[in-house]
PDB file of C-alpha atoms in Angstrom:
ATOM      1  CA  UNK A   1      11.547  34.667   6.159  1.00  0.00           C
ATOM      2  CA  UNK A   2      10.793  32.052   2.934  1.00  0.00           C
ATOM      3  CA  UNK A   3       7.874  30.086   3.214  1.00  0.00           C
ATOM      4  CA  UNK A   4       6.236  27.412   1.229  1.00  0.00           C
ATOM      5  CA  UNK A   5       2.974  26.618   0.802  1.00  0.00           C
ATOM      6  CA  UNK A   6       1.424  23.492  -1.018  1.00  0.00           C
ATOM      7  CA  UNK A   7      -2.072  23.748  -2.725  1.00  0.00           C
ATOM      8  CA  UNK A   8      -4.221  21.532  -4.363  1.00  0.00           C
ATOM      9  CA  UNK A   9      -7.033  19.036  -4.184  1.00  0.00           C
ATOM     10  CA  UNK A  10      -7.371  16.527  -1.358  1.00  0.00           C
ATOM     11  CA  UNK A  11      -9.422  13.993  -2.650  1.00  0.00           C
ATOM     12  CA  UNK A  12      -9.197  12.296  -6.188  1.00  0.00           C
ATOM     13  CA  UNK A  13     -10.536   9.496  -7.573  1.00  0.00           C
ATOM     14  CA  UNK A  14      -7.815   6.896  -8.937  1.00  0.00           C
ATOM     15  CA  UNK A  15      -7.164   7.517 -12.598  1.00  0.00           C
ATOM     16  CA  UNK A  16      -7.317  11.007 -12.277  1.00  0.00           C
ATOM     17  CA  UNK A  17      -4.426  13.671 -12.595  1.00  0.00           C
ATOM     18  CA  UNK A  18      -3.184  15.059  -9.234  1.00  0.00           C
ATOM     19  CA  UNK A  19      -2.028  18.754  -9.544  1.00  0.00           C
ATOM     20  CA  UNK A  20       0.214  20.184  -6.830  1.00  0.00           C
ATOM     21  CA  UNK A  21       1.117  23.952  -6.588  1.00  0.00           C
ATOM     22  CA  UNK A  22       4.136  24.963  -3.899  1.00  0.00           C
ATOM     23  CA  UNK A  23       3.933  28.868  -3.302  1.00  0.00           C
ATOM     24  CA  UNK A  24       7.226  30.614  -2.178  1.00  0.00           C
ATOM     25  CA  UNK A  25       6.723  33.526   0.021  1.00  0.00           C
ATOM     26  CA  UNK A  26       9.355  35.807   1.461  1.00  0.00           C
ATOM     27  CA  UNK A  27      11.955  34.887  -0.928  1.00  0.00           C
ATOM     28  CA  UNK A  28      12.538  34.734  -5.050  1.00  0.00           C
ATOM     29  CA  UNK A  29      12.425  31.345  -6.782  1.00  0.00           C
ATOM     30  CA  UNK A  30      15.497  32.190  -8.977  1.00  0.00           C
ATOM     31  CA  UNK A  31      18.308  31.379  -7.570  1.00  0.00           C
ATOM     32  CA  UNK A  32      21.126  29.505  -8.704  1.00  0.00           C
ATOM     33  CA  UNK A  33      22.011  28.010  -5.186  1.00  0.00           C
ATOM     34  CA  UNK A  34      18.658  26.525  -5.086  1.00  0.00           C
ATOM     35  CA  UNK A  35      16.346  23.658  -6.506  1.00  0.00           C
ATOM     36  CA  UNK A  36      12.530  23.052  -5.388  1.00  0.00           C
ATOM     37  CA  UNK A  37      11.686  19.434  -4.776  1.00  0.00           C
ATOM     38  CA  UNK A  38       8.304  17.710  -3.959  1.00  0.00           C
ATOM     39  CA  UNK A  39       8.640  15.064  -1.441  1.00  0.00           C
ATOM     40  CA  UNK A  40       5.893  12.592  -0.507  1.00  0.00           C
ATOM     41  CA  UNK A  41       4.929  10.664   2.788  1.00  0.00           C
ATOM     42  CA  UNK A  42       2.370   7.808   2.690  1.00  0.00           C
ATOM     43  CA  UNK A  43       0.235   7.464   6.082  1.00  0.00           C
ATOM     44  CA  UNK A  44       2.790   5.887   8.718  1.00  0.00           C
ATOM     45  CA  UNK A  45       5.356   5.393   6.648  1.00  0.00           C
ATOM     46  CA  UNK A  46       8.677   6.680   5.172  1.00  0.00           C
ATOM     47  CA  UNK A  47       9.599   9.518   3.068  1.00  0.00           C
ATOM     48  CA  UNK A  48      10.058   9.254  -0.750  1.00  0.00           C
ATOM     49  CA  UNK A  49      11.926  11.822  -2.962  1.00  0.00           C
ATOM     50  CA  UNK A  50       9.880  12.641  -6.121  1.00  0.00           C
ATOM     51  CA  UNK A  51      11.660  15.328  -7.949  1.00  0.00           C
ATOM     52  CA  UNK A  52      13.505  18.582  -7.842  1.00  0.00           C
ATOM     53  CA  UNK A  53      13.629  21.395 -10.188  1.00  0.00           C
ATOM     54  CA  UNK A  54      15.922  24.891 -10.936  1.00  0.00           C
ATOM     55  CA  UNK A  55      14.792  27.855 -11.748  1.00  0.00           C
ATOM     56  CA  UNK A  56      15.866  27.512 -15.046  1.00  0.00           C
ATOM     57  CA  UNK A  57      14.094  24.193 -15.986  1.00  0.00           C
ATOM     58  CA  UNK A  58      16.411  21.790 -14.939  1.00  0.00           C
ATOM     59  CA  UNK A  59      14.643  18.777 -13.398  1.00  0.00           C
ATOM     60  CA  UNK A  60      15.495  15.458 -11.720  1.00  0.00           C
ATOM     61  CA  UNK A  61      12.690  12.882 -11.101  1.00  0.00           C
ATOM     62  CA  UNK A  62      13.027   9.750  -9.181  1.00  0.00           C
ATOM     63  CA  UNK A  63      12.822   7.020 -12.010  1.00  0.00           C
ATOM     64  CA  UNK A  64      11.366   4.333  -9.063  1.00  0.00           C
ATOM     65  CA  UNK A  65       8.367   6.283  -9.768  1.00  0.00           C
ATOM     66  CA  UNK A  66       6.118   5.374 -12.671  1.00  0.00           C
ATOM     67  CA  UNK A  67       6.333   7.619 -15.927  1.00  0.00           C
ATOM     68  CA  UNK A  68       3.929  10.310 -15.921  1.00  0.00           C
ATOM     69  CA  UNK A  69       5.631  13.041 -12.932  1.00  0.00           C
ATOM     70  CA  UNK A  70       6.009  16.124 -14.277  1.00  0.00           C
ATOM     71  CA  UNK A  71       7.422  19.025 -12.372  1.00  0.00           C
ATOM     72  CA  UNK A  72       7.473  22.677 -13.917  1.00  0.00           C
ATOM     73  CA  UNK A  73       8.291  26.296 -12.384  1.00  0.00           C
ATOM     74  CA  UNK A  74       6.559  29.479 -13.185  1.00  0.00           C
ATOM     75  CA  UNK A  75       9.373  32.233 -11.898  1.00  0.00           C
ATOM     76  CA  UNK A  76       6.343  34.943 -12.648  1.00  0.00           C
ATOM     77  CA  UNK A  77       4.102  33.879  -9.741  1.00  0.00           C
ATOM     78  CA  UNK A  78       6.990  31.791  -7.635  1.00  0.00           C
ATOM     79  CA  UNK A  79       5.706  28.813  -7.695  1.00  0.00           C
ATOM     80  CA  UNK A  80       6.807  25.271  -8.921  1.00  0.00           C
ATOM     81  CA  UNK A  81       4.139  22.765  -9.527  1.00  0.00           C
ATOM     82  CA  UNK A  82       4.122  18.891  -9.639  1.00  0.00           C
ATOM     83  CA  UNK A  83       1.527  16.646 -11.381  1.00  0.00           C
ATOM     84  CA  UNK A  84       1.177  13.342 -11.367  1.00  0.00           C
ATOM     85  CA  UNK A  85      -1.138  10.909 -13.993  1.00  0.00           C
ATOM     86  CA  UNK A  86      -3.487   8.003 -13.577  1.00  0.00           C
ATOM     87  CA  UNK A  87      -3.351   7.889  -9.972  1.00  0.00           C
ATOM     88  CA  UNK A  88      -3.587   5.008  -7.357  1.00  0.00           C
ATOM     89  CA  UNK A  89      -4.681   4.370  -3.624  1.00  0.00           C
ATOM     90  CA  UNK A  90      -0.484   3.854  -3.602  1.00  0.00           C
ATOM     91  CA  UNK A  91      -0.239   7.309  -4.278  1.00  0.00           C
ATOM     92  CA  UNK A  92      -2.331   8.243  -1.290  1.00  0.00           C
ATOM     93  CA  UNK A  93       0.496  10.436   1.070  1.00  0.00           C
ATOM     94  CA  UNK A  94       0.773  13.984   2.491  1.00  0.00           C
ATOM     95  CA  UNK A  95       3.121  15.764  -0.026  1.00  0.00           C
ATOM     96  CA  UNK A  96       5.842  18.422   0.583  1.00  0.00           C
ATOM     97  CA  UNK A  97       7.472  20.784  -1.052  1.00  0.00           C
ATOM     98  CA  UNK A  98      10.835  21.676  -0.118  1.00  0.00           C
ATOM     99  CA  UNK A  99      14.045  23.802  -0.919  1.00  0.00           C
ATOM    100  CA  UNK A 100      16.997  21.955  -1.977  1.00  0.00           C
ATOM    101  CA  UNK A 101      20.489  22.918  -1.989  1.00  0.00           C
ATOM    102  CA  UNK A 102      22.341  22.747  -5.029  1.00  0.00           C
ATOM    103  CA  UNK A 103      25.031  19.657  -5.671  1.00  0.00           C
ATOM    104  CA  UNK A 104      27.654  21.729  -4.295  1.00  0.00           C
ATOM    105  CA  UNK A 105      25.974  22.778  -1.281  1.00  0.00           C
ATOM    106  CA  UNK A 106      24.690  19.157  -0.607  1.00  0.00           C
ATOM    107  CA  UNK A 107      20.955  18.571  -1.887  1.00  0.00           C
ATOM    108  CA  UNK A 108      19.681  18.949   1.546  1.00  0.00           C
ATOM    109  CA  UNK A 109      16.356  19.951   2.234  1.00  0.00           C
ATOM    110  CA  UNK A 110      16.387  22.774   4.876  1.00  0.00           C
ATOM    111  CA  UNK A 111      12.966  24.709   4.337  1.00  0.00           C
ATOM    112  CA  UNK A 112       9.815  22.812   3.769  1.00  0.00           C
ATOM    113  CA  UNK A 113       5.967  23.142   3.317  1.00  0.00           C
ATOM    114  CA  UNK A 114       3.642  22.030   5.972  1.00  0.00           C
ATOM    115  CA  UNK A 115       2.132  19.123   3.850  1.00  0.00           C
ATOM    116  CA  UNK A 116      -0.927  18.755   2.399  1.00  0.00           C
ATOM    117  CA  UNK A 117      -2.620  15.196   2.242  1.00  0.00           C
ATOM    118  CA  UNK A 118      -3.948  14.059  -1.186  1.00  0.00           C
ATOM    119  CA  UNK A 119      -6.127  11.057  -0.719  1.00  0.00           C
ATOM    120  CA  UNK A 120      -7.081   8.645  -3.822  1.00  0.00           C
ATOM    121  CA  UNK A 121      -9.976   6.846  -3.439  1.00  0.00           C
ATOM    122  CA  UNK A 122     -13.146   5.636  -5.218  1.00  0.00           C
TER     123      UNK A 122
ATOM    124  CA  UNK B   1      20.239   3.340  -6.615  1.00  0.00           C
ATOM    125  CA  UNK B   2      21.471   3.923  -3.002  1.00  0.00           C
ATOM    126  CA  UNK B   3      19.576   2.358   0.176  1.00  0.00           C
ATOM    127  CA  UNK B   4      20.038   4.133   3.313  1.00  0.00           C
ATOM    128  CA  UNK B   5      19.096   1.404   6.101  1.00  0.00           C
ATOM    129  CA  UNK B   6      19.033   2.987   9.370  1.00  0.00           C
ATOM    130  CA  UNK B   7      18.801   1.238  13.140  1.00  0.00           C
ATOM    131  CA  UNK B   8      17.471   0.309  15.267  1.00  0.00           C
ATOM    132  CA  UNK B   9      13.895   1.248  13.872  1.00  0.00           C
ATOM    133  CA  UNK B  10      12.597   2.378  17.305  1.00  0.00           C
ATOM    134  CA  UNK B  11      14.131   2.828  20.390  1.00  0.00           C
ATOM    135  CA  UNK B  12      12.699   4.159  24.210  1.00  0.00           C
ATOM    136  CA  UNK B  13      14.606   6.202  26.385  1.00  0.00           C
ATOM    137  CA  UNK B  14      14.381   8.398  28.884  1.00  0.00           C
ATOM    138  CA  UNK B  15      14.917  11.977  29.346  1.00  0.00           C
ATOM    139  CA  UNK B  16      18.260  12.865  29.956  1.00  0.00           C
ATOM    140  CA  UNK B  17      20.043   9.976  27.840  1.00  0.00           C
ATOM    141  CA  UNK B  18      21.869   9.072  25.294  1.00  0.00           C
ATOM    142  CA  UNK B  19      20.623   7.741  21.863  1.00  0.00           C
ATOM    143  CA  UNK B  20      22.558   6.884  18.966  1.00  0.00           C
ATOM    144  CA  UNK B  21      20.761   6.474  15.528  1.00  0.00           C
ATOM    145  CA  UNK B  22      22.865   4.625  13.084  1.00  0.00           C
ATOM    146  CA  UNK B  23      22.135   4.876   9.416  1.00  0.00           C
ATOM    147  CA  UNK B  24      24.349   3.063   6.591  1.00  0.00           C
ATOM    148  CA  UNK B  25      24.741   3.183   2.673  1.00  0.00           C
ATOM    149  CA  UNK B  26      24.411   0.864   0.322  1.00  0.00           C
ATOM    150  CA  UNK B  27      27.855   2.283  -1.275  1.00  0.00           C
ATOM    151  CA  UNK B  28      29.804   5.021  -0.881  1.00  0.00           C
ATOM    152  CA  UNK B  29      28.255   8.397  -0.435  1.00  0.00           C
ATOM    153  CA  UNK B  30      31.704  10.447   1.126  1.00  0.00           C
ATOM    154  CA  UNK B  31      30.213  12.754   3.471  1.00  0.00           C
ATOM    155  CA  UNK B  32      26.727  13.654   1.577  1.00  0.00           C
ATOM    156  CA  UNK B  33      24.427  12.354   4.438  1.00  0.00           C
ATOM    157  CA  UNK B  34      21.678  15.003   5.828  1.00  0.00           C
ATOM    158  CA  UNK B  35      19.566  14.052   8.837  1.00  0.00           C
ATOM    159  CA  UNK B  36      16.104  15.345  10.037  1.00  0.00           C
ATOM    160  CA  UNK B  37      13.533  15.533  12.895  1.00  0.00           C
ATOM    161  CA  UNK B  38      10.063  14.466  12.433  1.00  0.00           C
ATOM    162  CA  UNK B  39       7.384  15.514  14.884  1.00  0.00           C
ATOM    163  CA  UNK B  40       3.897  14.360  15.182  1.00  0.00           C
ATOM    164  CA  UNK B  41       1.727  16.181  12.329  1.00  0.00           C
ATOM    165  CA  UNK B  42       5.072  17.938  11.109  1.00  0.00           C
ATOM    166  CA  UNK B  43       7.199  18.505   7.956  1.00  0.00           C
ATOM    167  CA  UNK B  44      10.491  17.079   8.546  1.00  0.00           C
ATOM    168  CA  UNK B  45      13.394  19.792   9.595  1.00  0.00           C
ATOM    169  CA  UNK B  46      16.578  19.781   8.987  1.00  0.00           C
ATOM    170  CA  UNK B  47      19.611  18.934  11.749  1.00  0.00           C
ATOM    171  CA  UNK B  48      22.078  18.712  10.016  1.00  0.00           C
ATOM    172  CA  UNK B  49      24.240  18.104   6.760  1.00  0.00           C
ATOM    173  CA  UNK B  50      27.209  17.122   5.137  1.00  0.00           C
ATOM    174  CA  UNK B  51      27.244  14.275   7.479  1.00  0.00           C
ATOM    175  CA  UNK B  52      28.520  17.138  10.785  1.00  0.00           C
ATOM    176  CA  UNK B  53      27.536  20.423  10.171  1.00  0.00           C
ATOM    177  CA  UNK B  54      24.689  21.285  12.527  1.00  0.00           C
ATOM    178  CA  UNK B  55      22.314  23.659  11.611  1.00  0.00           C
ATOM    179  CA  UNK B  56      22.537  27.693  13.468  1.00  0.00           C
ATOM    180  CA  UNK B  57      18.901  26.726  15.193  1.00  0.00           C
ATOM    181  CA  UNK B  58      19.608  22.920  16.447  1.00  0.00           C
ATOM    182  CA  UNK B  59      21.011  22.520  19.825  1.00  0.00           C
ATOM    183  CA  UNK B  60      24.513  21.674  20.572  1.00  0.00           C
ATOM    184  CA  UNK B  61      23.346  17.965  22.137  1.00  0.00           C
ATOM    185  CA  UNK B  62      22.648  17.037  18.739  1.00  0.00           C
ATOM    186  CA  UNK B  63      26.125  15.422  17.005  1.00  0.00           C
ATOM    187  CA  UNK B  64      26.569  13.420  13.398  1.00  0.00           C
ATOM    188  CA  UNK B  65      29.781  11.931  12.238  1.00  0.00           C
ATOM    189  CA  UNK B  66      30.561   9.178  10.199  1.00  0.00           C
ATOM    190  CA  UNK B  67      31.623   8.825   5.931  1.00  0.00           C
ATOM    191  CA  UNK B  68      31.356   6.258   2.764  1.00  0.00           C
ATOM    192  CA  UNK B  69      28.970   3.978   4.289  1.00  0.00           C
ATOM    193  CA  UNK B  70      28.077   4.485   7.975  1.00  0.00           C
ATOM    194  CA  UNK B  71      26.577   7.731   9.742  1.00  0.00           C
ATOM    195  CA  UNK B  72      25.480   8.063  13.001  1.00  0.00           C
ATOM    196  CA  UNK B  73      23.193  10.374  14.643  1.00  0.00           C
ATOM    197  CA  UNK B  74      23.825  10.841  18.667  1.00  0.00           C
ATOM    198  CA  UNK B  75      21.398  13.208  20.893  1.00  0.00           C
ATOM    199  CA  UNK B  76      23.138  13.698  24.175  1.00  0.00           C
ATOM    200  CA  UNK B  77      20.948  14.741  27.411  1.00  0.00           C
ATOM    201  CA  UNK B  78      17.650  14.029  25.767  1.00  0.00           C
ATOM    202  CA  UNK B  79      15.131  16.459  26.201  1.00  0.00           C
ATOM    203  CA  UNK B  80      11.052  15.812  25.711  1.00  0.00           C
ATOM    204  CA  UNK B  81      10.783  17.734  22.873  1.00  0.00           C
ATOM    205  CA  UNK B  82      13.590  15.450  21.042  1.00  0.00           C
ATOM    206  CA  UNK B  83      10.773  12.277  20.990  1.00  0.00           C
ATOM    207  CA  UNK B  84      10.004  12.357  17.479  1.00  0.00           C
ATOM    208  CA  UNK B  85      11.267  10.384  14.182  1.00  0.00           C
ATOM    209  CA  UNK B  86      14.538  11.010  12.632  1.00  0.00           C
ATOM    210  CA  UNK B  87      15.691  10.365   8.793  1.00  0.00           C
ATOM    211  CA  UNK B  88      19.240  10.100   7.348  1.00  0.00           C
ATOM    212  CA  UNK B  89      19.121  11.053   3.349  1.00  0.00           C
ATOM    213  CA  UNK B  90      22.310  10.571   0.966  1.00  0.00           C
ATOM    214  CA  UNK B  91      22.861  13.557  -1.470  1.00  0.00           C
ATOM    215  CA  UNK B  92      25.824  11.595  -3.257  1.00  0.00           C
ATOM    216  CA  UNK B  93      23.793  10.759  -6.024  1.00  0.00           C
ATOM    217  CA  UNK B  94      20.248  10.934  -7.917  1.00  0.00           C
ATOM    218  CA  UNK B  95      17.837   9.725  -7.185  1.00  0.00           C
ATOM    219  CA  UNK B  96      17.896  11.238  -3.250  1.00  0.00           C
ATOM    220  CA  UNK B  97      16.705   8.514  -1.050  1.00  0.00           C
ATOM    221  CA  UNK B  98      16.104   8.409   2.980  1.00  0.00           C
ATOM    222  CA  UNK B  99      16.295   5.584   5.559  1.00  0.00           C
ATOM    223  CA  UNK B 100      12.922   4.331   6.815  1.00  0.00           C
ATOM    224  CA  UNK B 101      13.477   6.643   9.842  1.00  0.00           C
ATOM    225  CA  UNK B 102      14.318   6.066  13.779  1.00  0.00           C
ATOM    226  CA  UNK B 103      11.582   6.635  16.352  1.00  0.00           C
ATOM    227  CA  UNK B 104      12.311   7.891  19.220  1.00  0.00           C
ATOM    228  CA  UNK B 105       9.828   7.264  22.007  1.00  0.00           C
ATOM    229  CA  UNK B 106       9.717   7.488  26.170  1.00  0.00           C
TER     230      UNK B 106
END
């Protein structure tokens, strides 16, 4: 059964870099029905698409998000990573990770991570 | 971009009724509507997508129609473990967004 796992620091300090690692268990990475998307949730509130990725490289990023998002994939250890720049308290949120069906199949996010919360704060 | 408003925000109910989320588009989005179930301290999960198809694993009191602008979700014979927050998200077009969710207390 696939499973994904976020990983990462909880606490950081605004300004700094947050670095997000989603491990895929139980399943390969490469597949061409598939993207990998982070996904983030702010305490209380709503949830906010950030970006998905294929495989090969192919990403989408929400542009309502500043510059600085960058989301890669390394098929040699499963994984897909997000980072993020110069972060602010408005970045505080637990963040997902998340399969996503390709266009055809309808971008739908049926398996997720469990979350991990990433704090900012001085 | 697409806004997906959904209603009402919160609603109480009781086990064994009806509840009918309704979540609508900004513009046209055919049938590329997903909704999900939010639990206390969960990652959302998946119901259902393309607006009807329901997942193998979600019950059968669980029902989604709608197209273009307007969705609904409708839980039938409400069952304590269906008190949680649901999301609609459009698919139709980048970048993916989701309604500001639907509680759904006792």
């Amino acid at each position: 059964q696939q499973q994904l796992q976020e990983s990462g620091p909880g606490l950081l300090k605004p300004s700094e870099t947050l670095s997000l690692t989603c491990s895929v268990s139980g399943d390969s990475i490469i597949s061409d029905n598939y993207y990998w998307g982070w996904i983030r949730q702010p305490p209380g509130k709503g949830l906010e698409w950030i970006g998905s990725i294929h495989y090969s490289g192919s990403t989408f990023n929400n542009p309502s998000l500043r510059s600085g998002v960058i989301i890669s994939v390394d098929t040699s250890k499963n994984q897909f990573s997000l980072r993020l720049t110069s972060v602010t308290a408005a970045d505080t949120a637990v963040y997902y990770c998340a399969r996503c069906g390709i266009a055809a199949a309808g971008r739908q996010f049926d398996n997720w991570g469990p979350g991990t919360l990433v704090t900012v704060s001085s | 971009d697409i806004q997906m408003t959904q209603s009402p925000s919160s609603v109480s109910a009781f086990v064994g009724d009806t509840v009918t989320i309704t979540c609508r588009a900004s513009q046209p989005i055919t049938r590329w509507l997903s909704w999900y179930q939010q639990r206390p301290g969960q990652a959302p999960k998946l119901l259902m997508y393309a607006a009807s198809n329901l997942l193998s694993d979600v019950p059968s009191r669980f029902t989604g129609s709608g197209s273009e602008t307007e969705f609904t979700l409708t839980i039938t014979s409400l069952q304590p473990e269906d008190f949680a927050i649901y999301y609609c998200q459009q698919s139709h077009r980048f970048p993916l967004s989701f309604g500001a969710g639907t509680r759904v207390e006792i």
